[in-house]
Coordinates of N, CA and C in Angstrom, one line a residue:
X30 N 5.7 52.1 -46.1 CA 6.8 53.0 -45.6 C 6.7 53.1 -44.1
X31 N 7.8 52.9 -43.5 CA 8.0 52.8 -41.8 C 7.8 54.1 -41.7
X32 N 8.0 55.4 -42.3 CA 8.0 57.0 -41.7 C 7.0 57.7 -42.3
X33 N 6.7 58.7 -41.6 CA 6.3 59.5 -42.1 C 7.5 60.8 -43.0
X34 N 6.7 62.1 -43.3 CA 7.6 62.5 -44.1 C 8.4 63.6 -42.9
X35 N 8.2 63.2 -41.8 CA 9.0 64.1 -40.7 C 10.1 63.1 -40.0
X36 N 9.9 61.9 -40.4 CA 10.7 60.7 -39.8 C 10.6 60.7 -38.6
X37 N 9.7 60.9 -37.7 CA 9.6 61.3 -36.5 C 9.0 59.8 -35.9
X38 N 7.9 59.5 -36.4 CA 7.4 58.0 -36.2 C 8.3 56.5 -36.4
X39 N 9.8 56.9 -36.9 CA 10.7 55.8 -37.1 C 10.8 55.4 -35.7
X40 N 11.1 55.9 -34.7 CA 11.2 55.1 -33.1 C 10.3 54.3 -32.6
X41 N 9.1 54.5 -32.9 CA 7.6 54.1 -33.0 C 8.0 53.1 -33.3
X42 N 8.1 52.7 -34.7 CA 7.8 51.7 -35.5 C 9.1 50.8 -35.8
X43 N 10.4 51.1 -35.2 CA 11.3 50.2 -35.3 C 11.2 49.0 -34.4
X44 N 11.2 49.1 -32.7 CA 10.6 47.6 -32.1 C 9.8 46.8 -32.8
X45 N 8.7 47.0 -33.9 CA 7.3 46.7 -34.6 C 8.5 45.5 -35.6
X46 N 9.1 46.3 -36.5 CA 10.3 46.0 -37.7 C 11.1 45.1 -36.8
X47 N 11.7 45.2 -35.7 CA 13.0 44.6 -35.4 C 12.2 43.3 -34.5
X48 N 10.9 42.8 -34.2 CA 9.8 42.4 -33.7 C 10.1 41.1 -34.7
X49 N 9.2 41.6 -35.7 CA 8.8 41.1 -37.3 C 10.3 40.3 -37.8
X50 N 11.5 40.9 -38.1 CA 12.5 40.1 -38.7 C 13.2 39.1 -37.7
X51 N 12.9 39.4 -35.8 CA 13.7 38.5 -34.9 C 12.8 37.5 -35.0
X52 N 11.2 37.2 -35.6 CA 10.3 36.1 -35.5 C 9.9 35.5 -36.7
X53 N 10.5 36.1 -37.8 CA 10.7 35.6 -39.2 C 11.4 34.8 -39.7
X54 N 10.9 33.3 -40.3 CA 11.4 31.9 -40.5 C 12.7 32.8 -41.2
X55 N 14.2 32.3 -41.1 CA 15.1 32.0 -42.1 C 15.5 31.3 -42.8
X56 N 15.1 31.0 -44.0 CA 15.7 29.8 -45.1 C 16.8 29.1 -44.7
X57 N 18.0 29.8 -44.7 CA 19.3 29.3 -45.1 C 19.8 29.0 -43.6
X58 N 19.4 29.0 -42.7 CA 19.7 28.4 -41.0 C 18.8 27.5 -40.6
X59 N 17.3 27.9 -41.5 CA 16.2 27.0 -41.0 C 15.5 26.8 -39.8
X60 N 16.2 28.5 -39.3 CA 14.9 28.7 -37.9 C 14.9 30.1 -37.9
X61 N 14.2 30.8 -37.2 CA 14.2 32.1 -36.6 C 15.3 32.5 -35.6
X62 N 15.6 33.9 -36.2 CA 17.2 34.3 -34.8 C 16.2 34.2 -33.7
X63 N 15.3 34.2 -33.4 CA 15.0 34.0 -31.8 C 14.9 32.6 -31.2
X64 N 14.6 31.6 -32.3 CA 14.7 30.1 -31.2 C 16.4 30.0 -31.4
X65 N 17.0 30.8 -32.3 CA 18.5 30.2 -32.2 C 19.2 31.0 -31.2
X66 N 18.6 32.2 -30.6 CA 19.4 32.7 -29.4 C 18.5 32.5 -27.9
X67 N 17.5 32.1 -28.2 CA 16.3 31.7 -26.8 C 16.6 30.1 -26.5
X68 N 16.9 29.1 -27.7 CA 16.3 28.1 -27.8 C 15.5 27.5 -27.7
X69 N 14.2 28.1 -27.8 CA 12.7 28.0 -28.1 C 12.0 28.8 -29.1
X70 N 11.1 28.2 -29.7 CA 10.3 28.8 -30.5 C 9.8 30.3 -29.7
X71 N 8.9 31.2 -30.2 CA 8.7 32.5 -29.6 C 7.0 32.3 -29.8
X72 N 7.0 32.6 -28.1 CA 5.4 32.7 -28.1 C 5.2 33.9 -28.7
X73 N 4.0 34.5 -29.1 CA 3.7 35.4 -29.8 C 2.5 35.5 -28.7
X74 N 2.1 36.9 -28.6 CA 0.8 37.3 -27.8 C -0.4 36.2 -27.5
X75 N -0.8 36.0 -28.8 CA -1.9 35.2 -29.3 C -1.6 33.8 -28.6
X76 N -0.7 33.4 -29.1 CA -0.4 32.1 -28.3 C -0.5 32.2 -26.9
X77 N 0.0 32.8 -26.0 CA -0.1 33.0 -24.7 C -1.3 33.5 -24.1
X78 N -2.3 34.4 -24.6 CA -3.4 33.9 -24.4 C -4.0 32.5 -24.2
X79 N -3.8 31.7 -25.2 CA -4.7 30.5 -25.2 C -3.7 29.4 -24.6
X80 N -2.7 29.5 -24.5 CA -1.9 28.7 -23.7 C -1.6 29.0 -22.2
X81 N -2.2 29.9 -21.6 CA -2.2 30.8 -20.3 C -2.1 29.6 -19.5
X82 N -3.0 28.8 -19.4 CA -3.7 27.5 -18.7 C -2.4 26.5 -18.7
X83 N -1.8 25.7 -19.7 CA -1.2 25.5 -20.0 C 0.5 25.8 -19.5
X84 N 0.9 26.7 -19.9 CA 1.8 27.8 -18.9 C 1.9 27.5 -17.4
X85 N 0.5 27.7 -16.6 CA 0.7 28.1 -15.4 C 0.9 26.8 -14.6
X86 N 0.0 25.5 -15.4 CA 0.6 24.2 -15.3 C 1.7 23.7 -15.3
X87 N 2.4 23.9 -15.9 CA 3.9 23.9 -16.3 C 4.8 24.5 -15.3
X88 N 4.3 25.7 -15.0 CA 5.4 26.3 -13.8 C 5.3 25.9 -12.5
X89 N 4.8 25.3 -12.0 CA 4.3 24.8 -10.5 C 5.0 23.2 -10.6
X90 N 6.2 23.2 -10.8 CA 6.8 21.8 -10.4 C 7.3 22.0 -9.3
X91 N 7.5 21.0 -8.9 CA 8.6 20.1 -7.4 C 10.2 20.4 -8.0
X92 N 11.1 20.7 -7.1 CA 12.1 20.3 -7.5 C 12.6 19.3 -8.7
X93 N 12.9 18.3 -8.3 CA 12.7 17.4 -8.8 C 12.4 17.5 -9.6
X94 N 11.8 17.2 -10.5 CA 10.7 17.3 -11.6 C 11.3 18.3 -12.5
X95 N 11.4 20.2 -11.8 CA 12.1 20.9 -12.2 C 13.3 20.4 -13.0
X96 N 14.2 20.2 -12.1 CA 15.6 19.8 -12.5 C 15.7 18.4 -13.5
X97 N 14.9 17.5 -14.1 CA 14.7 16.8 -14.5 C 14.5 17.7 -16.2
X98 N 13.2 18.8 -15.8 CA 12.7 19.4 -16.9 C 13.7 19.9 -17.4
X99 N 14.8 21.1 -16.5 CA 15.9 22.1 -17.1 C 16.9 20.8 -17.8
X100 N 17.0 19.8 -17.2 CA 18.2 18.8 -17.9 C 17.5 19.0 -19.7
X101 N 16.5 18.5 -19.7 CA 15.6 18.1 -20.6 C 15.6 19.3 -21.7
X102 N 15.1 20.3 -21.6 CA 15.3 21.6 -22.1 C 17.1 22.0 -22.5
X103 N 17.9 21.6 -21.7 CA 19.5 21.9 -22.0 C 19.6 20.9 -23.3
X104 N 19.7 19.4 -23.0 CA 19.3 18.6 -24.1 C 18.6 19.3 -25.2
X105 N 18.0 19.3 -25.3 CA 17.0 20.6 -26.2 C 17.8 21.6 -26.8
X106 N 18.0 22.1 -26.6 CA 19.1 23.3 -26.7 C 20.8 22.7 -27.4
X107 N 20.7 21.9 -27.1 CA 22.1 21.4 -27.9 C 21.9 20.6 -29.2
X108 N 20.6 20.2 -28.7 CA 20.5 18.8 -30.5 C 20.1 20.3 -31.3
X109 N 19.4 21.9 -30.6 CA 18.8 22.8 -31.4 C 20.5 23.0 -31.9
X110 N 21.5 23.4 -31.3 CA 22.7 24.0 -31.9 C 23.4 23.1 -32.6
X111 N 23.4 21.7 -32.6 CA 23.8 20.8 -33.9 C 23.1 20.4 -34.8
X112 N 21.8 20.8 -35.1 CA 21.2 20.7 -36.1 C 21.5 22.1 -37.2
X113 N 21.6 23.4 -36.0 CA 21.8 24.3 -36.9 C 23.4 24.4 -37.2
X114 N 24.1 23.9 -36.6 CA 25.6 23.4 -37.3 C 25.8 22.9 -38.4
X115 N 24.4 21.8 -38.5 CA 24.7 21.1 -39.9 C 23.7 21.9 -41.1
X116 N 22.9 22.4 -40.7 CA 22.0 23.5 -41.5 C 22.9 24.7 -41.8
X117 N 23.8 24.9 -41.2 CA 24.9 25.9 -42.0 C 26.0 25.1 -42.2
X118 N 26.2 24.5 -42.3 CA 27.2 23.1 -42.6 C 26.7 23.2 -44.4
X119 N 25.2 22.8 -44.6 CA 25.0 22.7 -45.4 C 24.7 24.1 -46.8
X120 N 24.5 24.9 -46.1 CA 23.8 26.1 -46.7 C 25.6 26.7 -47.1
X121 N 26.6 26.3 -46.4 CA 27.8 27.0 -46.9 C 28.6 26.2 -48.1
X122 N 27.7 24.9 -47.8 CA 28.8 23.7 -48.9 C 27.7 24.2 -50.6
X123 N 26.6 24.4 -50.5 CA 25.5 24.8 -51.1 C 25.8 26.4 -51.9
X124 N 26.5 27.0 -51.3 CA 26.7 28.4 -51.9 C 28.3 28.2 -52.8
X125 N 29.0 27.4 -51.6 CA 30.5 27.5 -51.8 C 29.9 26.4 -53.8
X126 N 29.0 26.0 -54.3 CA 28.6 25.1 -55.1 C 28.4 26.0 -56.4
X127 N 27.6 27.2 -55.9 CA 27.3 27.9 -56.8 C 27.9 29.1 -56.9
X128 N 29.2 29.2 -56.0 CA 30.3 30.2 -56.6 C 30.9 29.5 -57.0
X129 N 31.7 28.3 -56.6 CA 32.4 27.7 -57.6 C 32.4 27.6 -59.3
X130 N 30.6 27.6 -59.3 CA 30.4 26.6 -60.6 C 30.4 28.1 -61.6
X131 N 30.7 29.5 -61.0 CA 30.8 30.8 -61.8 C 31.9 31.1 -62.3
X132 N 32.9 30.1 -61.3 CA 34.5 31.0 -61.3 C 35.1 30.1 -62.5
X133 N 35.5 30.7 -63.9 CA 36.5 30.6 -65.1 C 37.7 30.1 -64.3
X134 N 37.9 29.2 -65.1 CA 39.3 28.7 -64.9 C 40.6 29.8 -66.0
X135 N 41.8 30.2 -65.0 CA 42.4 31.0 -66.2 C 43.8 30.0 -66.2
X136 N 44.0 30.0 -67.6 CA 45.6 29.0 -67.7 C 46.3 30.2 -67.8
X137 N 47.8 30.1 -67.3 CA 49.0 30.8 -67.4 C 50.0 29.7 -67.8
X138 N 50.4 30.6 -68.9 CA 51.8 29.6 -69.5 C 53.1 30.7 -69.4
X139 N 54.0 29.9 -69.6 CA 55.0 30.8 -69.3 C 55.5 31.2 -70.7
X140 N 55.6 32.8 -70.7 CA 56.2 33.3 -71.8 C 54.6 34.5 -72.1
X141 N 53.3 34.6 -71.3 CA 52.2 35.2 -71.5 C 52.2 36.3 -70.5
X142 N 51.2 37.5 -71.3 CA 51.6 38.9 -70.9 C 50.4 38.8 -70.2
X143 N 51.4 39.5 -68.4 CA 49.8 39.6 -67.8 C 49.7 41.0 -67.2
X144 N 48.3 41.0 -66.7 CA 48.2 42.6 -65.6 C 48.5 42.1 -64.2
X145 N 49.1 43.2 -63.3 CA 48.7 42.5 -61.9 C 47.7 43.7 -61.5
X146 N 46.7 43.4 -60.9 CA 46.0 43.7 -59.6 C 46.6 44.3 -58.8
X147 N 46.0 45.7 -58.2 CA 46.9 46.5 -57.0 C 45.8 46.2 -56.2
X148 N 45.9 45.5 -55.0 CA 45.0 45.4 -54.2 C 45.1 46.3 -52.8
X149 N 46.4 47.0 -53.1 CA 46.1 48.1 -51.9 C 46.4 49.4 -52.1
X150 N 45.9 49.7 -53.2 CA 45.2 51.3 -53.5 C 43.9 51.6 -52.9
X151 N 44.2 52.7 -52.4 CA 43.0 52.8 -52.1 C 41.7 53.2 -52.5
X152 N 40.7 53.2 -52.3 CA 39.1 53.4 -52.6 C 39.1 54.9 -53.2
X153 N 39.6 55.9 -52.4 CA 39.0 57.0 -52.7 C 40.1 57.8 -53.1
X154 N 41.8 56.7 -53.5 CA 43.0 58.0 -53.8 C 42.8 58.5 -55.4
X155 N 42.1 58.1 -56.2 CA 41.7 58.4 -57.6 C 40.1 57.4 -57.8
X156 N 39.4 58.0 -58.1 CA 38.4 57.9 -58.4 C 38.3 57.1 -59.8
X157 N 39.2 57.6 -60.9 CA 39.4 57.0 -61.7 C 40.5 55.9 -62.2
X158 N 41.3 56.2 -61.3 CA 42.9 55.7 -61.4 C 42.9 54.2 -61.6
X159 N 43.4 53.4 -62.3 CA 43.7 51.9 -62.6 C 44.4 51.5 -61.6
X160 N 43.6 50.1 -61.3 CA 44.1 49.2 -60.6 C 45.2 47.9 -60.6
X161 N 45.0 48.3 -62.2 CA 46.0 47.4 -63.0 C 47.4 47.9 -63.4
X162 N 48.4 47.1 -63.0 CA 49.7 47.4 -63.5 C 50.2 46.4 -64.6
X163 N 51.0 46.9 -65.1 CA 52.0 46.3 -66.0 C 51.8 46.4 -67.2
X164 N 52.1 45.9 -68.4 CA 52.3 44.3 -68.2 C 53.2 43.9 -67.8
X165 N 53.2 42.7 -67.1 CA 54.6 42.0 -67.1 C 54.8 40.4 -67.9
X166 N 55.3 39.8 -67.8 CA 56.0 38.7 -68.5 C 56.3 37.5 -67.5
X167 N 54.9 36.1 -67.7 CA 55.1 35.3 -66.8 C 56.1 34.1 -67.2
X168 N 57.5 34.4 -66.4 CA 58.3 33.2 -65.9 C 58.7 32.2 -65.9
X169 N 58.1 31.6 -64.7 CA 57.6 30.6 -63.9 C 56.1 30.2 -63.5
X170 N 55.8 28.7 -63.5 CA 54.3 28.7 -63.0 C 54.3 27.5 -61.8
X171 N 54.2 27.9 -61.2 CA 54.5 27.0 -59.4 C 53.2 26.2 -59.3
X172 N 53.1 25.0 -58.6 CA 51.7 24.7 -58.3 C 51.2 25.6 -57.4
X173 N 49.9 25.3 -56.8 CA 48.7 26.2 -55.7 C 48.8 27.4 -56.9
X174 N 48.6 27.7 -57.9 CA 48.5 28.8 -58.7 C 49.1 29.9 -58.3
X175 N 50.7 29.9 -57.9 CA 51.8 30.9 -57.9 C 52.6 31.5 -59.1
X176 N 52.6 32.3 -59.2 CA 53.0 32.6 -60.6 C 54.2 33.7 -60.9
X177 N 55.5 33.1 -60.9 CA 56.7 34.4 -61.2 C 56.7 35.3 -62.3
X178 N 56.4 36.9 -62.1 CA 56.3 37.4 -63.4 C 57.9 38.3 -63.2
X179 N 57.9 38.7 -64.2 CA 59.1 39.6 -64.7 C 59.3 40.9 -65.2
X180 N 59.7 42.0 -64.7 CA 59.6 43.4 -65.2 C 60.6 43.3 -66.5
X181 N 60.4 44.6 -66.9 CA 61.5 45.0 -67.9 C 62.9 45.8 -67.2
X182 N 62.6 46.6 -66.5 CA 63.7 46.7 -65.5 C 63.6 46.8 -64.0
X183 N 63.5 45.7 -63.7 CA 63.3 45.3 -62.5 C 63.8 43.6 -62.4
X184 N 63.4 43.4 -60.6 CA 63.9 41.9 -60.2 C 62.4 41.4 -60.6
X185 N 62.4 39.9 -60.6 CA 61.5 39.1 -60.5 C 61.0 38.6 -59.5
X186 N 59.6 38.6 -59.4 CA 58.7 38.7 -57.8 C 57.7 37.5 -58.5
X187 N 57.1 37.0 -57.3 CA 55.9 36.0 -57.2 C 55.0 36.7 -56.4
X188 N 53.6 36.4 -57.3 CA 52.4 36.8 -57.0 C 51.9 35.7 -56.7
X189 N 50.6 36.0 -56.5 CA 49.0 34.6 -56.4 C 48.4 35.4 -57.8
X190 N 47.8 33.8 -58.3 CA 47.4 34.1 -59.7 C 46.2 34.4 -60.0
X191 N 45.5 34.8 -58.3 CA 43.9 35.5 -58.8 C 44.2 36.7 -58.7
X192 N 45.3 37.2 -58.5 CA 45.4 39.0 -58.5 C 46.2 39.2 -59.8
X193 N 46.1 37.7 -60.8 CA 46.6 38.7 -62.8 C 45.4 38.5 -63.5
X194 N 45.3 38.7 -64.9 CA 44.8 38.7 -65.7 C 45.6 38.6 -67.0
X195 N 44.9 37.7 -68.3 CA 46.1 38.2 -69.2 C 45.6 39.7 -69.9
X196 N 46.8 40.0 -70.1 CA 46.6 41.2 -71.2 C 46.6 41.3 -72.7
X197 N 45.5 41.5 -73.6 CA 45.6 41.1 -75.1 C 45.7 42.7 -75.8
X198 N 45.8 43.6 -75.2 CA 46.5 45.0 -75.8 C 48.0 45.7 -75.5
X199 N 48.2 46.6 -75.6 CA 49.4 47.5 -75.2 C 49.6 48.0 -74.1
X200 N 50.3 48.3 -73.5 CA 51.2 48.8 -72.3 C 50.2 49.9 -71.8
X201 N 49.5 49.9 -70.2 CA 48.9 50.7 -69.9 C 49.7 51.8 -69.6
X202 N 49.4 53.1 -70.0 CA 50.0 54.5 -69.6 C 49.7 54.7 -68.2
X203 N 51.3 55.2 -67.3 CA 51.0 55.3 -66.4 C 50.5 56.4 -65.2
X204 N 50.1 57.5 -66.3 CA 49.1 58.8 -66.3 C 48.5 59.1 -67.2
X205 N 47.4 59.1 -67.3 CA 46.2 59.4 -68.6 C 45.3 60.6 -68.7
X206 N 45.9 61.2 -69.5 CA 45.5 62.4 -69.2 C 44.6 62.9 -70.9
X207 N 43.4 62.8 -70.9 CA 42.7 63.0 -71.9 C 43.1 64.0 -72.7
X208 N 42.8 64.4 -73.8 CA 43.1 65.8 -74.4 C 41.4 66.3 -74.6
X209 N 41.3 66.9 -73.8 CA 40.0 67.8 -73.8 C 40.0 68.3 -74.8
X210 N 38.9 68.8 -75.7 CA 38.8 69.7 -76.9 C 37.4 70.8 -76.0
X211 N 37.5 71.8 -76.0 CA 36.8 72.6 -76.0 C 35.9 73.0 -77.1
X212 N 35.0 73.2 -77.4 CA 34.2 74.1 -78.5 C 33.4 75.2 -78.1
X213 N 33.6 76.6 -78.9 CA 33.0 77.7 -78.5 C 31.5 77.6 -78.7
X214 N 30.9 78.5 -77.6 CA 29.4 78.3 -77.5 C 28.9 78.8 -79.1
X215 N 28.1 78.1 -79.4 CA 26.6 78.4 -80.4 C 26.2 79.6 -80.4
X216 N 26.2 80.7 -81.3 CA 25.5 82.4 -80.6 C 24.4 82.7 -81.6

């Protein structure tokens, strides 16, 4: 646990935490967010210690030499940001693989009862309230999965056909209002 039970020690120990996950390998990018926003790996304390020698070598160039190094290092820095181009290149063709292989295919024929989806009710205007309308009565079936449905008294509109479903019961009520039974207490 990062706190104590006063939470007081959370300030303490968040640099420690946000430390730990900016120098923590990522799977799915295939480096750490710090060589992908530094473009270098992250000395760690320990390393700089023993690389002190090392280090101080390295900083004592000639112009020249310098400018030769920063070319060298920029190079560096770009093969780092097209590699991780194709490492999320790949990690999104990889997921987009395994949503795919989840998502049901639904057939719509015309003359079949569907629900539509309200997709702009909001979150918190009924807690319980249905998000589904209708039924209505599909139409037409367009290619790219467009689908004309039909009221009973109303005009005829086109939807997209991941906001229906079919319907295999009765007409949803458009207020539902339970019949509560009460029972007197036990004495």
């Amino acid at each position: 646990m990062l706190t104590g039970e006063t939470r007081a020690s959370l300030s303490d120990k968040l640099d420690y935490a946000l430390w730990a996950f900016r120098t923590a390998f990522k799977t799915p990018i295939g480096y750490t967010p710090y060589k992908l926003v530094y473009g270098k790996a992250c000395n760690l304390l320990i390393e700089l210690e023993h690389k002190a020698y090392w280090a101080l070598k390295h900083a004592n160039f000639d112009l020249l030499t310098a400018g030769d190094h920063r070319k060298v290092q920029l190079n560096e820095l770009n093969e780092l940001r097209d590699q991780d181009y194709e490492n999320s290149l790949i990690y999104k063709e990889k997921m987009k693989r395994i949503h795919d292989s989840k998502i049901k295919d639904r057939v719509f024929n015309v003359g079949d009862r569907v629900l539509l989806f309200n997709y702009r009710l909001k979150i918190f205007s009924g807690k319980l309230k249905t998000r589904w309308s209708g039924p209505f009565t599909i139409t037409q079936v367009f290619s790219y999965g467009t689908v004309e449905l039909s009221q009973i008294d109303g005009p005829n509109f086109k939807v997209n056909g991941h906001r229906i479903k079919h319907c295999f019961g009765e007409d949803i009520p458009k207020m539902v209002v339970p019949d509560l039974q009460t029972f007197p207490k036990d004495q």
